[in-house]
């Protein structure tokens, strides 16, 4: 039987690459979703002929439905459309490639439907990791990471012994565009500079997260939940070349790693074909040409967002949900040029100081913390922008 997939966030960087992989493997695409890019959704719908297209922006629904009238494809709008796409029948894998915690409800819906989750949407695990992992266990839903570091760790853990034999996870970080910068130079960073990542071409939010290094903090929290490892057993290693995608160190001192060129089609394809490995168009590493690799430690003093995320990772309850929500608001402000680069860290820090962590055992508690953190971060962002 051909594999049948749903792609949540098909118009984004991961979504488009997922559809490239789906086309090259000949997979059936049952549903796609986007926020408001009607042109691209129409084009993707005509190419892949899914049963359902969901678009989050209510204003875009009528337009898209009109454009697809001749195809018989169902078009849905609003947040419920995303949930419906996530849980539709006759699907094997749901690729969660939306950005932000808006992916939480659809991810839970796909889990409840027992689907395999190819998880790119890290914010979902950051804000509700325990809840999501417990639901996956209860419903027998496999979660296969798409994030390159987590895919590498997943692969480095395969076929090994007991959890107790894992000494630590080594999470590699490119260091982003401002590796080696000082606090002083970070003060004048522009949006255009922050959007220039040295190794990866990605959506705007994750590119800014990579520049502040919040991305690596979010990934540490993501790894804690995916691999059930406490934060003190995860070390971040800066590796500028992004060839070693992450590693696992075992009790005997052996380190197992996964290597490859920095191309997201590799972890995307693996999440779709696991446990099989199929040929792919991705370039090969060429060791004989003198591949050089460097490793060093991260700078927690210059990159305050990384420090804040590591602090949240060590706290119980809603702290990570608050961190994530404040960061989503702060990055949106930075992308709208409504605050400076270093204000992102300031907004996250002040929001975290104002909102104490609460127990995070229900979806309601997490949504409440997320909502409060967003409002608080918006207020702080407005105060900060008045000051400058
Ligand atoms: P992107 O901005 O390129 O795409 C995001 C997608 O989400 C788009 O399809 C957009 O239409 C949709 N979307 C945005 N807001 C929405 C809303 N309110 N409701 C419904 N849909 C909405 O982002 P991306 O770079 O593809 O990243 C997607 C996720 O994958 C993120 O969580 C990111 O951290 C993670 N990730 C990305 C990469 C990468 O290389 N791009 C690597 C690892 C992990
Ligand atoms: Mg990553």
Coordinates of C-alpha atoms and ligand atoms in Angstrom, one line a residue:
X1 CA 0.0 0.0 0.0
X2 CA 1.3 3.5 -0.8
X3 CA 1.9 5.7 2.2
X4 CA -0.7 8.3 2.8
X5 CA 0.2 11.6 4.4
X6 CA -1.2 14.9 5.7
X7 CA 1.0 18.0 5.6
X8 CA 0.1 20.6 8.2
X9 CA 1.8 23.9 7.1
X10 CA 2.4 22.8 3.5
X11 CA 3.2 26.3 2.3
X12 CA 6.2 26.8 4.6
X13 CA 9.8 25.8 4.3
X14 CA 9.4 22.3 5.8
X15 CA 6.0 21.8 4.2
X16 CA 7.3 22.6 0.7
X17 CA 10.3 20.3 1.2
X18 CA 7.9 17.6 2.5
X19 CA 5.9 17.8 -0.7
X20 CA 9.1 17.5 -2.7
X21 CA 9.9 14.3 -0.9
X22 CA 6.4 13.1 -1.2
X23 CA 6.5 13.6 -5.0
X24 CA 9.9 11.9 -5.3
X25 CA 8.7 8.9 -3.3
X26 CA 5.2 8.8 -4.9
X27 CA 3.3 9.2 -1.6
X28 CA -0.4 10.0 -1.5
X29 CA -1.1 13.4 0.0
X30 CA -4.6 13.3 1.7
X31 CA -4.7 16.9 3.1
X32 CA -2.6 20.1 3.1
X33 CA -3.0 23.2 5.2
X34 CA -1.7 26.8 5.1
X35 CA -2.2 30.1 6.8
X36 CA -3.2 32.4 3.9
X37 CA -1.0 31.7 0.8
X38 CA -3.9 31.0 -1.5
X39 CA -1.8 30.9 -4.7
X40 CA 0.6 28.3 -3.4
X41 CA -2.2 26.2 -1.8
X42 CA -4.1 26.1 -5.1
X43 CA -0.9 25.1 -7.0
X44 CA -0.2 22.3 -4.4
X45 CA -3.8 21.2 -4.4
X46 CA -3.8 20.8 -8.2
X47 CA -0.5 18.9 -8.2
X48 CA -1.2 16.5 -5.3
X49 CA -5.1 16.3 -5.5
X50 CA -5.7 15.9 -1.7
X51 CA -9.2 15.2 -0.4
X52 CA -9.0 18.3 1.8
X53 CA -7.3 21.7 1.9
X54 CA -7.6 23.8 5.1
X55 CA -6.6 27.4 5.3
X56 CA -6.4 29.1 8.7
X57 CA -7.3 32.6 7.6
X58 CA -11.1 32.8 7.4
X59 CA -10.9 35.5 4.7
X60 CA -8.9 33.2 2.4
X61 CA -11.4 30.3 2.5
X62 CA -14.0 31.7 0.1
X63 CA -11.3 32.7 -2.4
X64 CA -9.6 29.3 -2.3
X65 CA -12.9 27.4 -2.5
X66 CA -13.8 29.4 -5.6
X67 CA -10.4 28.6 -7.2
X68 CA -10.7 24.9 -6.5
X69 CA -14.4 24.6 -7.4
X70 CA -13.7 22.4 -10.5
X71 CA -11.6 19.9 -8.6
X72 CA -14.1 18.6 -6.0
X73 CA -11.5 19.1 -3.3
X74 CA -13.1 20.1 0.1
X75 CA -11.9 23.4 1.4
X76 CA -12.2 24.3 5.1
X77 CA -11.3 27.4 7.1
X78 CA -10.2 28.5 10.6
X79 CA -8.5 26.5 13.3
X80 CA -11.0 23.6 13.1
X81 CA -10.0 23.0 9.5
X82 CA -6.5 22.3 10.7
X83 CA -7.8 19.8 13.3
X84 CA -10.0 18.1 10.8
X85 CA -7.1 17.7 8.4
X86 CA -4.9 16.3 11.2
X87 CA -7.4 13.6 12.1
X88 CA -8.9 12.7 8.7
X89 CA -9.3 8.9 8.0
X90 CA -7.1 6.7 5.7
X91 CA -3.9 8.4 6.7
X92 CA -0.6 6.9 7.9
X93 CA 1.5 9.9 8.8
X94 CA 0.8 13.5 9.7
X95 CA 3.7 15.9 9.1
X96 CA 3.4 18.8 11.6
X97 CA 5.1 21.6 9.9
X98 CA 3.2 24.7 11.1
X99 CA 5.2 27.2 13.1
X100 CA 4.3 28.0 16.6
X101 CA 2.1 26.6 19.4
X102 CA -0.9 26.9 17.0
X103 CA 0.2 23.3 16.1
X104 CA -0.7 21.9 19.5
X105 CA -4.4 21.1 19.0
X106 CA -3.9 19.6 15.5
X107 CA -0.9 17.5 16.8
X108 CA -3.0 16.2 19.7
X109 CA -5.9 15.4 17.2
X110 CA -3.5 13.4 15.0
X111 CA -2.2 11.6 18.0
X112 CA -5.7 10.7 19.2
X113 CA -6.4 9.4 15.7
X114 CA -3.4 7.1 16.2
X115 CA -1.4 8.5 13.3
X116 CA 2.4 8.5 13.1
X117 CA 3.6 12.0 13.7
X118 CA 6.5 13.3 11.7
X119 CA 7.2 16.2 14.1
X120 CA 8.8 19.4 12.9
X121 CA 6.6 21.8 15.0
X122 CA 8.9 22.0 18.0
X123 CA 6.9 24.7 19.8
X124 CA 4.2 22.1 20.5
X125 CA 6.6 19.9 22.5
X126 CA 8.2 22.9 24.2
X127 CA 4.9 24.1 25.6
X128 CA 3.1 20.8 26.2
X129 CA 5.8 18.1 26.0
X130 CA 4.6 16.0 28.8
X131 CA 0.9 16.1 27.7
X132 CA 1.8 15.3 24.1
X133 CA 4.2 12.4 25.0
X134 CA 1.6 10.9 27.4
X135 CA -1.1 11.2 24.7
X136 CA 1.1 9.5 22.2
X137 CA 1.8 6.6 24.5
X138 CA -1.9 6.2 25.3
X139 CA -2.9 6.2 21.7
X140 CA 0.0 4.2 20.4
X141 CA 1.1 7.0 18.1
X142 CA 4.7 7.0 17.1
X143 CA 6.5 10.4 17.1
X144 CA 9.4 10.6 14.7
X145 CA 11.4 13.8 14.8
X146 CA 12.0 15.9 11.7
X147 CA 14.2 18.5 13.4
X148 CA 17.7 17.5 12.1
X149 CA 19.3 17.3 15.6
X150 CA 16.5 15.1 17.0
X151 CA 16.5 13.0 13.9
X152 CA 20.2 12.5 14.5
X153 CA 19.7 11.6 18.1
X154 CA 16.8 9.2 17.2
X155 CA 19.1 7.5 14.7
X156 CA 22.0 7.4 17.2
X157 CA 19.8 5.7 19.8
X158 CA 18.5 3.0 17.4
X159 CA 19.5 -0.6 18.2
X160 CA 21.3 0.4 21.4
X161 CA 20.8 -1.0 24.9
X162 CA 19.1 0.4 27.9
X163 CA 18.2 4.1 28.6
X164 CA 20.6 3.9 31.6
X165 CA 23.5 3.3 29.2
X166 CA 23.1 6.7 27.7
X167 CA 25.4 9.1 29.4
X168 CA 24.3 12.3 27.6
X169 CA 22.9 13.7 24.4
X170 CA 25.2 16.1 22.5
X171 CA 23.0 18.6 20.7
X172 CA 24.9 20.4 18.0
X173 CA 24.3 24.0 17.2
X174 CA 25.6 26.0 14.1
X175 CA 26.0 29.1 16.4
X176 CA 23.9 31.1 13.9
X177 CA 24.8 34.2 12.0
X178 CA 26.2 36.0 15.1
X179 CA 28.6 33.4 16.4
X180 CA 31.5 35.2 18.1
X181 CA 29.6 38.4 18.5
X182 CA 29.6 40.6 21.6
X183 CA 26.6 42.1 23.4
X184 CA 27.6 45.4 22.0
X185 CA 27.5 44.3 18.4
X186 CA 24.2 42.6 19.0
X187 CA 22.7 45.9 19.9
X188 CA 22.6 47.1 16.3
X189 CA 21.6 43.9 14.6
X190 CA 18.9 44.5 11.9
X191 CA 16.1 42.2 10.7
X192 CA 17.9 41.6 7.4
X193 CA 21.1 40.5 9.2
X194 CA 19.2 38.2 11.6
X195 CA 17.5 36.6 8.6
X196 CA 20.8 35.5 7.0
X197 CA 21.5 32.0 8.4
X198 CA 25.0 30.6 7.3
X199 CA 23.9 27.0 6.7
X200 CA 20.1 26.6 6.5
X201 CA 17.3 28.2 4.6
X202 CA 14.3 28.2 6.9
X203 CA 11.1 30.1 7.8
X204 CA 11.5 33.6 9.3
X205 CA 10.6 32.7 12.9
X206 CA 13.1 29.8 13.3
X207 CA 15.8 31.8 11.5
X208 CA 15.5 34.6 14.1
X209 CA 15.4 31.9 16.8
X210 CA 18.7 30.6 15.4
X211 CA 20.2 34.1 15.5
X212 CA 19.2 34.6 19.2
X213 CA 20.1 30.9 19.9
X214 CA 16.7 30.5 21.4
X215 CA 16.3 27.8 18.8
X216 CA 18.9 25.6 20.5
X217 CA 17.2 26.2 23.9
X218 CA 13.8 25.1 22.4
X219 CA 15.5 22.1 20.9
X220 CA 17.0 21.1 24.3
X221 CA 13.4 21.1 25.7
X222 CA 12.2 19.2 22.7
X223 CA 14.9 16.6 23.2
X224 CA 14.0 16.2 26.9
X225 CA 10.5 15.2 26.0
X226 CA 11.2 13.2 22.9
X227 CA 13.9 11.1 24.5
X228 CA 12.8 11.3 28.2
X229 CA 16.2 12.7 29.3
X230 CA 16.6 15.4 32.1
X231 CA 18.2 18.7 30.9
X232 CA 21.4 18.0 32.8
X233 CA 22.0 15.0 30.5
X234 CA 21.9 17.2 27.4
X235 CA 25.0 19.2 26.3
X236 CA 25.0 21.8 23.6
X237 CA 28.1 21.8 21.3
X238 CA 28.7 24.5 18.7
X239 CA 29.6 22.9 15.4
X240 CA 29.8 25.6 12.7
X241 CA 29.7 23.3 9.7
X242 CA 26.3 21.6 10.5
X243 CA 27.6 18.2 9.3
X244 CA 27.3 16.3 12.5
X245 CA 23.6 16.7 13.2
X246 CA 23.9 15.6 16.9
X247 CA 25.3 12.7 18.9
X248 CA 24.7 10.3 21.8
X249 CA 27.5 9.5 24.3
X250 CA 27.2 6.2 26.0
X251 CA 28.4 4.9 29.4
X252 CA 31.6 3.4 28.0
X253 CA 32.6 6.7 26.4
X254 CA 31.6 5.8 22.9
X255 CA 29.9 8.5 20.9
X256 CA 27.5 7.7 18.1
X257 CA 26.6 10.4 15.6
X258 CA 24.6 10.9 12.4
X259 CA 26.3 13.0 9.7
X260 CA 25.0 14.5 6.4
X261 CA 24.9 17.6 4.4
X262 CA 22.6 20.3 5.9
X263 CA 19.5 19.5 3.8
X264 CA 16.2 19.1 5.6
X265 CA 14.9 16.7 2.9
X266 CA 17.1 14.1 4.6
X267 CA 15.4 14.0 8.1
X268 CA 12.0 14.6 6.5
X269 CA 12.3 11.6 4.2
X270 CA 13.6 9.4 7.1
X271 CA 10.6 10.4 9.3
X272 CA 8.3 9.3 6.4
X273 CA 10.1 6.1 5.5
X274 CA 11.4 4.9 8.9
X275 CA 12.6 2.2 9.5
X276 CA 13.4 1.9 5.8
X277 CA 16.1 4.0 4.1
X278 CA 15.4 4.9 0.5
X279 CA 17.5 6.6 -2.1
X280 CA 17.2 10.4 -2.1
X281 CA 18.3 13.3 -4.3
X282 CA 20.2 14.9 -1.4
X283 CA 24.0 15.5 -2.0
X284 CA 26.5 13.2 -0.4
X285 CA 29.2 14.2 2.0
X286 CA 32.6 14.2 0.4
X287 CA 35.1 13.2 3.0
X288 CA 38.0 12.8 0.6
X289 CA 37.9 16.4 -0.4
X290 CA 39.1 17.5 3.0
X291 CA 36.0 17.9 5.1
X292 CA 36.9 19.9 8.2
X293 CA 34.8 19.9 11.4
X294 CA 35.1 22.1 14.5
X295 CA 33.5 21.9 17.9
X296 CA 33.3 24.4 20.7
X297 CA 31.2 25.5 23.6
X298 CA 28.2 27.9 23.4
X299 CA 28.3 31.4 24.8
X300 CA 25.5 31.6 27.4
X301 CA 26.5 35.2 28.4
X302 CA 26.2 36.7 25.0
X303 CA 23.1 34.7 23.9
X304 CA 20.7 35.3 26.8
X305 CA 17.8 33.6 25.1
X306 CA 19.7 30.3 25.3
X307 CA 20.3 30.8 29.0
X308 CA 16.6 31.6 29.6
X309 CA 15.5 28.5 27.8
X310 CA 17.9 26.3 29.7
X311 CA 16.6 27.8 33.0
X312 CA 13.0 27.1 31.9
X313 CA 14.0 23.5 30.9
X314 CA 15.0 22.9 34.5
X315 CA 11.6 24.1 35.9
X316 CA 8.5 22.0 36.3
X317 CA 5.1 23.1 35.1
X318 CA 4.2 25.9 32.6
X319 CA 7.6 27.7 32.6
X320 CA 8.4 26.4 29.1
X321 CA 5.0 27.3 27.8
X322 CA 5.5 30.8 29.1
X323 CA 9.0 31.0 27.6
X324 CA 7.7 29.8 24.2
X325 CA 4.7 32.2 24.1
X326 CA 6.8 35.2 25.1
X327 CA 9.4 34.3 22.5
X328 CA 6.7 33.9 19.8
X329 CA 5.4 37.5 20.6
X330 CA 8.9 38.9 20.8
X331 CA 10.1 37.5 17.5
X332 CA 6.9 38.7 15.8
X333 CA 7.7 42.2 17.2
X334 CA 11.3 42.0 15.9
X335 CA 10.1 40.8 12.5
X336 CA 7.7 43.8 12.4
X337 CA 10.6 46.0 13.3
X338 CA 8.7 47.0 16.5
X339 CA 11.6 46.1 18.8
X340 CA 15.3 45.6 18.7
X341 CA 17.2 42.3 18.5
X342 CA 18.2 42.4 22.2
X343 CA 14.7 43.3 23.2
X344 CA 13.6 39.8 22.2
X345 CA 15.6 38.5 25.2
X346 CA 14.4 41.3 27.4
X347 CA 10.8 40.6 26.6
X348 CA 11.2 36.9 27.3
X349 CA 13.1 37.5 30.5
X350 CA 10.6 40.0 32.0
X351 CA 7.6 37.8 31.0
X352 CA 9.2 34.9 32.7
X353 CA 9.9 36.9 35.8
X354 CA 6.3 38.1 36.0
X355 CA 4.6 34.7 35.5
X356 CA 5.3 32.0 38.0
X357 CA 5.2 28.4 36.8
X358 CA 2.0 26.6 37.5
X359 CA 1.2 22.8 37.2
X360 CA 1.0 21.9 33.5
X361 CA -1.0 18.7 33.7
X362 CA -4.0 19.7 31.6
X363 CA -4.4 21.3 28.2
X364 CA -6.5 24.1 29.8
X365 CA -3.6 25.0 32.2
X366 CA -1.2 25.2 29.3
X367 CA -3.5 27.3 27.1
X368 CA -4.1 29.6 30.0
X369 CA -0.4 30.1 30.7
X370 CA 0.2 30.6 27.0
X371 CA -2.6 33.2 26.8
X372 CA -1.4 35.1 29.9
X373 CA 2.3 35.0 28.7
X374 CA 1.2 36.4 25.2
X375 CA -0.7 39.3 26.8
X376 CA 2.2 40.0 29.3
X377 CA 4.8 39.9 26.5
X378 CA 2.7 42.3 24.3
X379 CA 2.5 44.7 27.2
X380 CA 6.2 44.5 27.9
X381 CA 7.1 44.9 24.2
X382 CA 4.9 48.1 24.0
X383 CA 6.7 49.5 27.2
X384 CA 10.1 48.6 25.8
X385 CA 9.4 50.2 22.4
X386 CA 8.3 53.4 24.2
X387 CA 11.6 53.5 26.0
X388 CA 13.8 53.4 22.9
Ligands
LIG1 P1 7.5 28.6 7.8 O1 7.2 29.9 8.4 O2 8.3 28.5 6.6 O3 6.1 27.8 7.6 C1 5.1 27.7 8.6 C2 3.9 27.1 8.0 O4 2.9 27.2 9.1 C3 3.3 27.7 6.8 O5 2.7 26.8 6.0 C4 2.2 28.7 7.3 O6 1.2 29.0 6.4 C5 1.7 27.9 8.5 N1 1.2 28.8 9.6 C6 1.7 29.9 10.1 N2 0.9 30.4 11.0 C7 -0.2 29.7 11.0 C8 -1.4 29.8 11.7 N3 -1.7 30.7 12.6 N4 -2.4 28.8 11.5 C9 -2.1 27.8 10.6 N5 -1.0 27.7 9.9 C10 -0.1 28.6 10.1 O7 8.2 27.7 9.0 P2 9.2 26.5 8.8 O8 10.6 27.0 8.7 O9 8.7 25.6 7.8 O10 9.1 25.8 10.2 C11 7.9 25.0 10.6 C12 8.2 24.3 11.9 O11 9.3 23.4 11.7 C13 8.6 25.2 13.0 O12 8.1 24.8 14.2 C14 10.2 25.1 13.0 O13 10.7 25.4 14.3 C15 10.3 23.7 12.6 N6 11.6 23.4 12.0 C16 11.9 24.0 10.8 C17 13.1 23.7 10.2 C18 13.5 24.4 8.8 O14 14.5 24.0 8.2 N7 12.7 25.2 8.3 C19 14.1 22.8 10.7 C20 13.7 22.2 11.9 C21 12.5 22.5 12.5
LIG2 MG1 17.1 22.0 14.4

